[in-house]
Coordinates of N, CA, C and O in Angstrom, one line a residue:
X254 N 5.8 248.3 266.3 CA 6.3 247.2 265.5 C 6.0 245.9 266.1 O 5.9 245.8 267.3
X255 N 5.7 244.7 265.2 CA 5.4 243.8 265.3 C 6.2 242.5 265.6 O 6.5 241.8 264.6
X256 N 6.6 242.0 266.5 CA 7.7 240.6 266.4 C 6.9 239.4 265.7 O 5.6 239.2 265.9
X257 N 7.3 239.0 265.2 CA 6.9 237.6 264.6 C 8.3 237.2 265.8 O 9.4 237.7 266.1
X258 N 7.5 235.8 266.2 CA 8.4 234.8 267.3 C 8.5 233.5 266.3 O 7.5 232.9 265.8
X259 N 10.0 233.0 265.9 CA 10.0 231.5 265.0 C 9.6 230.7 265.9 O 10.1 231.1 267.0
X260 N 9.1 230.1 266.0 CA 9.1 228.2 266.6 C 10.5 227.8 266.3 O 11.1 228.0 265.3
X261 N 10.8 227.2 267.3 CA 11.5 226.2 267.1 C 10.9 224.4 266.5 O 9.8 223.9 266.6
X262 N 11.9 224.1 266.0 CA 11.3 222.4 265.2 C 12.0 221.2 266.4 O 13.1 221.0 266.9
X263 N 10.4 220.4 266.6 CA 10.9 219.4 267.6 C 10.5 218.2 266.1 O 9.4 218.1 265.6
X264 N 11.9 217.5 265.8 CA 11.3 215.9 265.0 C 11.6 215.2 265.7 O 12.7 215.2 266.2
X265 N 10.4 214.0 266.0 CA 10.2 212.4 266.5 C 10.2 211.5 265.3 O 9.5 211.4 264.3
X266 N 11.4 210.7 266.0 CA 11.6 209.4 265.1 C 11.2 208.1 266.1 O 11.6 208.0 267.3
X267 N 10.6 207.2 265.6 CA 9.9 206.6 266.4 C 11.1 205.0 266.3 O 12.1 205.0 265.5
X268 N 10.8 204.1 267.0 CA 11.5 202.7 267.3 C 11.3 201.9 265.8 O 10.9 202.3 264.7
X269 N 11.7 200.6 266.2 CA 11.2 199.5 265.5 C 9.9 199.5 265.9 O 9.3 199.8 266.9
X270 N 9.6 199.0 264.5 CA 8.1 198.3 264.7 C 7.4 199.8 264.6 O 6.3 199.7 264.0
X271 N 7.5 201.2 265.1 CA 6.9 201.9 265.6 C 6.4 202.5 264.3 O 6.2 201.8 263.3
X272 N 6.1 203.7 264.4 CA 5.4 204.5 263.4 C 5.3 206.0 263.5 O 5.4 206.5 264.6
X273 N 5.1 207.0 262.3 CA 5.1 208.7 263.5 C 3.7 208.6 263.6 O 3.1 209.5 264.2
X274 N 3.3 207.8 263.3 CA 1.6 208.1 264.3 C 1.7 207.8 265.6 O 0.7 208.1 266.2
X275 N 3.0 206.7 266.6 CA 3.0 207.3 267.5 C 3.2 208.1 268.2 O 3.0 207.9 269.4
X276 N 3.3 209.0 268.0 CA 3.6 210.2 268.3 C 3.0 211.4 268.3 O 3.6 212.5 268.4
X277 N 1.5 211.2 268.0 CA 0.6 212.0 267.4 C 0.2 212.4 268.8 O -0.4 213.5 268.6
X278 N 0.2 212.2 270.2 CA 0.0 212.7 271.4 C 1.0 213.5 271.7 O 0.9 214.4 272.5
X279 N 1.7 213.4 271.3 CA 3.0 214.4 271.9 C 3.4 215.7 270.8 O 4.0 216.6 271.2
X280 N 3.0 215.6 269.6 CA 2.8 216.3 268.5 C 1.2 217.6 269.0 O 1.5 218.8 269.2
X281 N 0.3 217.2 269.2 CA -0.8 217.4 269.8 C -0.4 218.3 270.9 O -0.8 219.5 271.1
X282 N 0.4 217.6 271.6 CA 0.8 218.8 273.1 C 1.3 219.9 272.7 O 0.9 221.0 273.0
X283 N 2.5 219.6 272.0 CA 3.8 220.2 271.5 C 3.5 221.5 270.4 O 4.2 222.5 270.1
X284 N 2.5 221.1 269.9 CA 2.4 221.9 268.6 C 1.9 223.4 268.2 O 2.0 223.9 267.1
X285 N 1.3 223.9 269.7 CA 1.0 225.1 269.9 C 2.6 226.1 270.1 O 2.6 227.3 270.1
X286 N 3.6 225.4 270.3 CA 4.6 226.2 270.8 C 5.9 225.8 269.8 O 6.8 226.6 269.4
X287 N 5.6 224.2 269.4 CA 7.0 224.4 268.4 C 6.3 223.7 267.0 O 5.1 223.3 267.0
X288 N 7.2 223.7 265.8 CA 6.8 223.0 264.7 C 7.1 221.8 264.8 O 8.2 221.3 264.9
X289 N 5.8 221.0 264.8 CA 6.2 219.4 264.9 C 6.6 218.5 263.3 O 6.1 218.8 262.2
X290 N 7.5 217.5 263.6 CA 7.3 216.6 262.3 C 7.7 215.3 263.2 O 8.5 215.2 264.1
X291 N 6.5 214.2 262.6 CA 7.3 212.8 262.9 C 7.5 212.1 261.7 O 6.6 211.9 260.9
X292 N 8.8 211.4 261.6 CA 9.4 210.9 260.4 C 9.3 209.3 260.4 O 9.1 208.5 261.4
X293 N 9.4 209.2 259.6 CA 9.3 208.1 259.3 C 11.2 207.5 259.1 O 12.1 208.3 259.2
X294 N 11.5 206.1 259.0 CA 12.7 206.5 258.4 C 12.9 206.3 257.7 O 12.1 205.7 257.0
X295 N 14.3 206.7 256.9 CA 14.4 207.1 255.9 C 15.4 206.3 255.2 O 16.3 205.8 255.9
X296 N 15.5 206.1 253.8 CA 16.1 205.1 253.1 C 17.9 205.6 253.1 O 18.9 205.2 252.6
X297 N 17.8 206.5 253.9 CA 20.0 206.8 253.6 C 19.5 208.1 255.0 O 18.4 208.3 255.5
X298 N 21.2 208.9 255.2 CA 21.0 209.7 256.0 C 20.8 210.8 255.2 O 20.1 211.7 255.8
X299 N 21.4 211.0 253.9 CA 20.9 212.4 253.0 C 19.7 212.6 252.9 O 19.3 213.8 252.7
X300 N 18.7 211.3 252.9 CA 17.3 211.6 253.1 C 16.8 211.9 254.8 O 15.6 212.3 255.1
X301 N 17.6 211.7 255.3 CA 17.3 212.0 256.7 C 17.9 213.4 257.1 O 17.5 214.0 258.1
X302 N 18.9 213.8 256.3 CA 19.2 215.2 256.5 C 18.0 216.4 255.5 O 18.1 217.6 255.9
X303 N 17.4 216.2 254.6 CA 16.5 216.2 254.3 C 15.5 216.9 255.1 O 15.2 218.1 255.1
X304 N 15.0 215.8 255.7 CA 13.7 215.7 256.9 C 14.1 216.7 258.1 O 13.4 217.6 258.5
X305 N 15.1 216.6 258.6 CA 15.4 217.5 259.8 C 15.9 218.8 259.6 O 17.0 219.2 259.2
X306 N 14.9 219.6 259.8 CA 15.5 221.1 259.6 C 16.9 220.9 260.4 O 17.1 220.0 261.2
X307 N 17.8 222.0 260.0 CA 18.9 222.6 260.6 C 18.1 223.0 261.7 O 16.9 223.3 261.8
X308 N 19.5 222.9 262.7 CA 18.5 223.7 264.4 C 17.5 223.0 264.8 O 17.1 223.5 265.8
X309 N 16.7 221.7 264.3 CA 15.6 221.3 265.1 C 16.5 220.1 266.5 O 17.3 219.2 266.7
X310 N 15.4 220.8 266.9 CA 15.5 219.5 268.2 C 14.5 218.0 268.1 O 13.2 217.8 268.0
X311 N 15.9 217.0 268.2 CA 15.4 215.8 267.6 C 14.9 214.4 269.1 O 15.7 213.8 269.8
X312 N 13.6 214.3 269.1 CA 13.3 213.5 270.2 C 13.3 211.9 269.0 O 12.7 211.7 267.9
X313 N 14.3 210.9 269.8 CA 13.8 209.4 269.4 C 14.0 208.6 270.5 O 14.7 208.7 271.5
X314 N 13.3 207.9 270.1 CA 12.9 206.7 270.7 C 13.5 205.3 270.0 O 13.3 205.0 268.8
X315 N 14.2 204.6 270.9 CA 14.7 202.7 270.9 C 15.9 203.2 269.4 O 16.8 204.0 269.3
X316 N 15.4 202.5 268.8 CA 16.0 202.3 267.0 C 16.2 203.6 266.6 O 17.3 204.1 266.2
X317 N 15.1 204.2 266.7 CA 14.6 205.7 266.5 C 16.0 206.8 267.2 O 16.4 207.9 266.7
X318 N 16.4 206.4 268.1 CA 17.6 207.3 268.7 C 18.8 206.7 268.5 O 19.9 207.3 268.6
X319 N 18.7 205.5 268.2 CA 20.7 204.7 267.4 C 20.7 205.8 266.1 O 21.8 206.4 265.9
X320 N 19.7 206.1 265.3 CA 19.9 206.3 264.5 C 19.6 208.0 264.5 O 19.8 208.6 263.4
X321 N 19.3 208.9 265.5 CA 19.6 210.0 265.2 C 20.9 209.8 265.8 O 21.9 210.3 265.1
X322 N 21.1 209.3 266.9 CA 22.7 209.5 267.8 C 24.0 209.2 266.4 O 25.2 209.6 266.5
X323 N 23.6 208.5 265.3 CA 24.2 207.9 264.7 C 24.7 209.5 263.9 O 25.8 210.0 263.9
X324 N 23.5 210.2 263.2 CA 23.2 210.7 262.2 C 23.7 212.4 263.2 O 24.1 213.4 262.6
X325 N 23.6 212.5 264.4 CA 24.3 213.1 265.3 C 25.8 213.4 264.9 O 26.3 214.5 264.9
X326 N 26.4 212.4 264.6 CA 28.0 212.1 264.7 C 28.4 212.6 263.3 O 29.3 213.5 263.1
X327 N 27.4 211.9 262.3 CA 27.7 212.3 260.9 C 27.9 213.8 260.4 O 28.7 214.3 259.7
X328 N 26.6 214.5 261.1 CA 26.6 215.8 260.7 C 26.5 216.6 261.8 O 25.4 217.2 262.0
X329 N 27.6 216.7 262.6 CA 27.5 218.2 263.8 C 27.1 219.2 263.9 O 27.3 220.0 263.0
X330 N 26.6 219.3 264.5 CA 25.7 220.7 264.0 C 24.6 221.2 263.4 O 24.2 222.4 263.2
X331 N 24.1 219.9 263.0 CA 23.2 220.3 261.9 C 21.5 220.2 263.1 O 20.5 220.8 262.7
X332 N 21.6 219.6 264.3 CA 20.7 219.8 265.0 C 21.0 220.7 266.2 O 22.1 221.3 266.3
X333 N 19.8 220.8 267.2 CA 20.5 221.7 268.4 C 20.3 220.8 269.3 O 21.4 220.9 269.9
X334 N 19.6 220.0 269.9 CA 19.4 219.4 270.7 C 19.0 217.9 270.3 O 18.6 217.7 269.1
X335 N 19.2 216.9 271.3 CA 18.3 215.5 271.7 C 18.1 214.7 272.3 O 19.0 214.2 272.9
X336 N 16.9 214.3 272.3 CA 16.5 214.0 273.6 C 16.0 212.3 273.4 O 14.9 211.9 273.1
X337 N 16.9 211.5 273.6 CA 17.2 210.0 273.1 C 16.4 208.9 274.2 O 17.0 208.9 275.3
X338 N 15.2 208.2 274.1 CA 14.5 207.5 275.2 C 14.9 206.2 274.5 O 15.0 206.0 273.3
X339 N 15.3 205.6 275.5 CA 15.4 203.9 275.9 C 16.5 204.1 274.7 O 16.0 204.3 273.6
X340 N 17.4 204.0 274.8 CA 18.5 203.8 273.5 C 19.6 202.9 274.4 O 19.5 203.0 275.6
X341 N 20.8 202.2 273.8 CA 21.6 201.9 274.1 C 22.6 201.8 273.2 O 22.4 201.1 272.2
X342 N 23.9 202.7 273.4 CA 24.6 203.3 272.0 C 25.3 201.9 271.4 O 26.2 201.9 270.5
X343 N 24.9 200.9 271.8 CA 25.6 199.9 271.2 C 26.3 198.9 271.7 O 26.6 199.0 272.9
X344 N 26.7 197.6 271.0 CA 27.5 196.2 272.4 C 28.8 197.0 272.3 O 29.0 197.9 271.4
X345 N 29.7 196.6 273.2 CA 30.9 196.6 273.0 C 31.6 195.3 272.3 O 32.5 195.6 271.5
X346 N 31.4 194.5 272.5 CA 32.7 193.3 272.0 C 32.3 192.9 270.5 O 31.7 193.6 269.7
X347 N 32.6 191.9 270.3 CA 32.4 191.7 268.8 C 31.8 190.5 269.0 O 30.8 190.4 268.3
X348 N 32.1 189.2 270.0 CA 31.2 188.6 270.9 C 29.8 188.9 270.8 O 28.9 188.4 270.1
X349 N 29.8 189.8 271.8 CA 28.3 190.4 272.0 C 27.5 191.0 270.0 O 26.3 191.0 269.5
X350 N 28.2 191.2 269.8 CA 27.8 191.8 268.1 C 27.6 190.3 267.9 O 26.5 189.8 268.2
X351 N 28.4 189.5 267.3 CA 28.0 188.1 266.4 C 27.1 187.6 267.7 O 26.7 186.5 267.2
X352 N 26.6 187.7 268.7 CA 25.5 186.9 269.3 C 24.2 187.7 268.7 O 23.3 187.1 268.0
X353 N 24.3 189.3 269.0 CA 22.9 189.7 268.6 C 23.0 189.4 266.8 O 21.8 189.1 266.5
X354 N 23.8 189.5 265.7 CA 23.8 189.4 264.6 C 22.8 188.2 264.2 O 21.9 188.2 263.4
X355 N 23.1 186.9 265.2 CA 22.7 185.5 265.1 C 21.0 186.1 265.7 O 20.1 185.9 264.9
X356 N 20.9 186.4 266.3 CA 20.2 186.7 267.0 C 19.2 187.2 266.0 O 18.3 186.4 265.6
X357 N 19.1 188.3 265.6 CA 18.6 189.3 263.9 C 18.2 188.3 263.0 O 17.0 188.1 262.8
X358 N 19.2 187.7 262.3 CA 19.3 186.9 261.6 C 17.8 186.0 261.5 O 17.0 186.0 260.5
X359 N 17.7 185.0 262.9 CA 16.6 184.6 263.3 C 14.9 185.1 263.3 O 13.9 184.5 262.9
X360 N 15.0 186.6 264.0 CA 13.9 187.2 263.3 C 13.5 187.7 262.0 O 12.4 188.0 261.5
X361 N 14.7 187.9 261.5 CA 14.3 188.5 259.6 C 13.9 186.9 259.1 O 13.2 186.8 258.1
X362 N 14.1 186.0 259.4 CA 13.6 184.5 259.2 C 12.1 184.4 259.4 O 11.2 183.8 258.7
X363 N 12.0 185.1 260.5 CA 10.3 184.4 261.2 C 9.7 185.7 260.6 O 8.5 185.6 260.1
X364 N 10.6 187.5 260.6 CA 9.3 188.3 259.4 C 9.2 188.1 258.2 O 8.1 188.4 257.8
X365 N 10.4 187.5 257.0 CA 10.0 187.3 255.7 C 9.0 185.9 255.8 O 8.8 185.4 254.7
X366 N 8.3 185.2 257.2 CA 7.5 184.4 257.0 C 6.1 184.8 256.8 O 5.2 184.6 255.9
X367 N 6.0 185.7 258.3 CA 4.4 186.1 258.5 C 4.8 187.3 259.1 O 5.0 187.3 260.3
X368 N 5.0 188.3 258.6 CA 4.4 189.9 259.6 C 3.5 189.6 260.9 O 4.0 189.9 262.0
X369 N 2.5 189.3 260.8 CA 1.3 189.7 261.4 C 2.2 188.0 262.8 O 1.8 188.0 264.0
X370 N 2.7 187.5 262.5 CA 3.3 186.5 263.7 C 4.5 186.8 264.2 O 4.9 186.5 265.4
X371 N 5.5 187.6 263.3 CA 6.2 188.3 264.1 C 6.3 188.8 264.6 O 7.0 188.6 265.5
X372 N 5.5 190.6 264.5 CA 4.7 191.4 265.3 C 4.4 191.2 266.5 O 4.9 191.8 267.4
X373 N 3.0 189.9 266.9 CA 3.0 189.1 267.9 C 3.9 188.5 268.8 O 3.9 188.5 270.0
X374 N 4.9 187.9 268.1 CA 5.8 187.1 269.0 C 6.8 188.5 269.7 O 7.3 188.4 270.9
X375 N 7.1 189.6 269.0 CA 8.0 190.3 269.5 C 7.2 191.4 270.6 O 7.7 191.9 271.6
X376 N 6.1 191.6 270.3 CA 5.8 192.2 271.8 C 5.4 190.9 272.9 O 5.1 191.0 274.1
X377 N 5.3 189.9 272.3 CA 5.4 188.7 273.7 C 7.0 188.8 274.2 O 7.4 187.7 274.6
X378 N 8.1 189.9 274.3 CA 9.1 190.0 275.0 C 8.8 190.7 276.0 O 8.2 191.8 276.0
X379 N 9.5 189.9 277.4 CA 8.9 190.6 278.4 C 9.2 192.3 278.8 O 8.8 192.9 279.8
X380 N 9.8 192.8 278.1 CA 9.9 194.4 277.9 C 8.3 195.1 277.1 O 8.1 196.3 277.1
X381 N 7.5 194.4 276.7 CA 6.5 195.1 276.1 C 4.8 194.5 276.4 O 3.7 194.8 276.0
X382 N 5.3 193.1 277.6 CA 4.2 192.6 278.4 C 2.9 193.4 278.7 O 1.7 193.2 278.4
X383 N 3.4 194.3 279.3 CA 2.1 195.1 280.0 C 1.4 196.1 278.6 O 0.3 196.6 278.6
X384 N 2.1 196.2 277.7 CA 1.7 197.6 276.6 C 0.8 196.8 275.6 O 1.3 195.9 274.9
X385 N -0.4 197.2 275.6 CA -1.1 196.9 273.9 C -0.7 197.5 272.8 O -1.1 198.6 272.5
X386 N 0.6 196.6 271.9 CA 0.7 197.6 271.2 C -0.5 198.0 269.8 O -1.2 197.2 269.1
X387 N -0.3 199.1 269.8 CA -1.7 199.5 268.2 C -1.9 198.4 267.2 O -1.1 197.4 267.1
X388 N -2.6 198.4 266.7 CA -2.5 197.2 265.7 C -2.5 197.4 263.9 O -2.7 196.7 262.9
X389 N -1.9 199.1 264.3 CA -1.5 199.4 262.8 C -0.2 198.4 262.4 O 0.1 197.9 261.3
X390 N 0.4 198.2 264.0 CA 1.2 197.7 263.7 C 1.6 196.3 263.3 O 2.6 195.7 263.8
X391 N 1.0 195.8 262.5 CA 0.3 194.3 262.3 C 0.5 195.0 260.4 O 0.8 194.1 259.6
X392 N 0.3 196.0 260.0 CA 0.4 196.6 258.7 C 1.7 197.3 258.3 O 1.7 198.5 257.9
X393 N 3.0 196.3 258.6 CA 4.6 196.7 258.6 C 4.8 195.7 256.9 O 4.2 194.8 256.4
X394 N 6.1 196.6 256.5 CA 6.5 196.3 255.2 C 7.4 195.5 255.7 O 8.4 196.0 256.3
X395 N 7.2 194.1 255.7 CA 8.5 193.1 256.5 C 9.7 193.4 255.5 O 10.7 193.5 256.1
X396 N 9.9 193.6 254.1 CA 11.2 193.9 253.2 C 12.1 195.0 254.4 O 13.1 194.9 255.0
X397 N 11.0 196.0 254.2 CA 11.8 197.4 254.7 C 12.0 196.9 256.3 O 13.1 197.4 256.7
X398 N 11.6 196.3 257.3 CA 11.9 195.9 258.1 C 13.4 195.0 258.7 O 14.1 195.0 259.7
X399 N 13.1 194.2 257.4 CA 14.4 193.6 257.5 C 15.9 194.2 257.3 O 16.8 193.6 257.8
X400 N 16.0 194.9 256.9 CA 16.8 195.9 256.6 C 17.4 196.7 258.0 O 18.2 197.6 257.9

């Protein structure tokens, strides 16, 4: 008799700004052993429950992991694992919220101007100095961004 072995499902959700074609290297590695998906995100979490099989193990990244950790909380259980890079679950004070709010506020100003200058100015933060980022990313829906 024959076993058929399931894969397990690994989904990547990528950052701001990002895309699932980052992720097309680690999909590439990954894919001989488990079922890959990288998502995009998604307009609600029902469309995000959707996308993620039950039982898959969920890798994100920055934005990409607020919002599985978020989507975590919502529905227990519905993943098995994750594995959350560069996240921070959030400010504490309400201080720190109305600074970053002001903060937001300011860049959905400079992307409903020019995409292709806001793009630029945000990897001129010194967190993304050394990285070229791709220059798909230069081809972002500033609406859905703002958001």
């Amino acid at each position: 008799m024959l076993l058929h072995r399931v894969k397990n499902t690994l989904v990547f959700i990528h950052g701001f700004l990002g895309s699932p074609r980052d992720f097309d290297p680690y999909v590439a590695f990954f894919k001989d052993s488990y079922d890959c998906i990288a998502i995009d995100f998604p307009e609600s979490f029902e469309e995000l429950q959707e996308k993620i099989p039950k039982g898959a193990i969920v890798v994100a990244y920055s934005m990409g992991g607020r919002v599985a950790l978020w989507f975590a909380s919502l529905f227990p259980g519905h993943i098995s694992s994750l594995f959350l890079l560069s996240i921070h679950p959030g400010l504490d004070s309400d201080e720190e919220r109305a600074k970053r709010l002001s903060e937001e506020e300011c860049w959905v100003k400079e992307l409903n101007q020019d995409v292709k200058t806001f793009v630029t100015k945000w990897y001129q933060n010194t967190l993304f100095v050394a990285w070229k980022f791709p220059l798909y990313r230069m081809q972002q829906n500033p609406t859905q961004l703002a958001q």
